[in-house]
C-alpha cells in the first residue's frame, strides 16, 4: 500500500508536526536531521532565527519548563540541553561539541525524600534552578554547566585546550571573562564587544540596625551640584534627609565592583532603636513586604546598653532579653535570607567621662560576645569591628575624635573602617560571587519561583 501522507522534507517540518504550539521555530534555522527534541506537557521550546544545530544534539524540556534559544545561536555536535525549570541561551551564543546543560539534579536519597523506600532512581525527586547563558558567550568542547549558573555576555568558557578541557561551570561567570578549570574560575577579563543588553541578576540586600546603619544626612541638591555650589557664607534650606554612611558607601562599592549585577538595597536602620525595636522592624518588614533577601546585615545592642546609662531604664534591654531578640530575628531571617552577617556594634567613643565610657564599653562587649554566639548557632557570619575601632582610636593622633562625631555616631573615617571590614568579609567568603547563582529548589518550588523569569519567551497562549 502506498502512503498518501507527504514526506517531511526537513527537521524543521518534522519538529513542527511533532510539537505544534509547544515549539516556536524562527526563520532560516539549520537543524540536523537527527536532532532529538522532547517536549513534555505544559513545557515550551523557542528557537530564534538562524539557529544552527549540528548532529547528535538532544533537547529535553520537561513538564512545565521553558527553553529559550536566541537568534544566531550555534550548537555543536552531541550537545545535551535538559531543563526541568528553564534554560536561556542568549543571542549570538555558541556551544561547541559535547556541551552539557542540565538545570536539575537528583535529590539525596534521604528518608525524608524517599519515605516509601522505593528503589527507583526518581523516587527522591529532583531539585532545579535555571541556567542563563548571556548573549555572545562561547562554551568550548565538553563544557558542563550545572543548575543555577549564570554565564555573562561575551564570556569565553574552557577556551584553552591545555587547562580548559572539560571545564565544569558550577558557579556563575561574569561578562567579558575567560574562565577555565574544574570548577571553572575566572582567569582574566577583557573589554567585551557591545551587544544586546541582558537583564541583570538582581541581589536584594537588607540592613537592620541602629543609627550606625541609618546614618541620616541633611540634603540640599545645590550642596552636591559641583557646577552650582552655594557661595561661602550663604544659607541653604534642608530639603530632605538621605541615608549615607557606611551602608550607602558599601552599596556604591558593590555596584562599582559588579556593574553587571543590580543591587536592590533596603536600609532599615533606625536611630535610637534597641534590639526590642529592631525585632519589631524585622517582623513588620516581613509582614508588609514579604521581601526575600539574598544578603542581610544585622546589628544592634548599642542602644540596649546606652539607655541604662542614660537613666532610661524602661527602654534599656538586658543581656538575656537581647540574646532572645537576636535569636528570634535570626530564626525569622533564616527562613527567607540566603546569607546573614551579624555585625558587632562599634564601641562607644567619648560620649561620657572616661570611667563611664569604660563601663559602657565593658557592657557592650558582653552584648557583642552574645551576638557572636547567636550568629554561630544560626549559621550566620559574624563581623567583629571592635578590634579595628579600638586599634584606630589608639593609634590616631587625634584619638577617638577622629572616629566619632559625638561619641556614638561615626565620622567619615569611622564609616570607612566599617566599610573596609564589610568589604573584607565579603571578599574572604566570596559572598557576592556565591549569591550570583540561583539556589536549587525542589522541582515544583523551582517552577513556581523561577518560572516567571523564563515564560516571557513563550507566546501568550502557551
CSV table of C-alpha atoms in Angstrom, one decimal, residues 1 12 27 54 119 179 187 213 274 280 283 285 334 340 344 392 398 400 406 433 443:
chain,number,residue,atom,x,y,z
A,1,UNK,CA,0.0,0.0,0.0
A,12,UNK,CA,12.0,21.9,10.8
A,27,UNK,CA,13.4,31.6,10.2
A,54,UNK,CA,24.7,20.1,14.4
A,119,UNK,CA,14.5,1.6,44.9
A,179,UNK,CA,37.1,31.0,32.6
A,187,UNK,CA,41.4,33.7,34.5
A,213,UNK,CA,23.3,51.9,59.8
A,274,UNK,CA,17.1,48.8,70.7
A,280,UNK,CA,9.6,44.6,65.6
A,283,UNK,CA,8.6,41.4,61.8
A,285,UNK,CA,9.1,44.2,57.1
A,334,UNK,CA,17.0,32.5,58.1
A,340,UNK,CA,23.2,36.7,57.1
A,344,UNK,CA,29.1,43.8,66.2
A,392,UNK,CA,42.5,53.0,65.2
A,398,UNK,CA,43.5,62.8,67.4
A,400,UNK,CA,38.6,58.9,69.4
A,406,UNK,CA,29.7,62.7,69.2
A,433,UNK,CA,30.2,35.5,43.8
A,443,UNK,CA,11.4,20.9,41.3
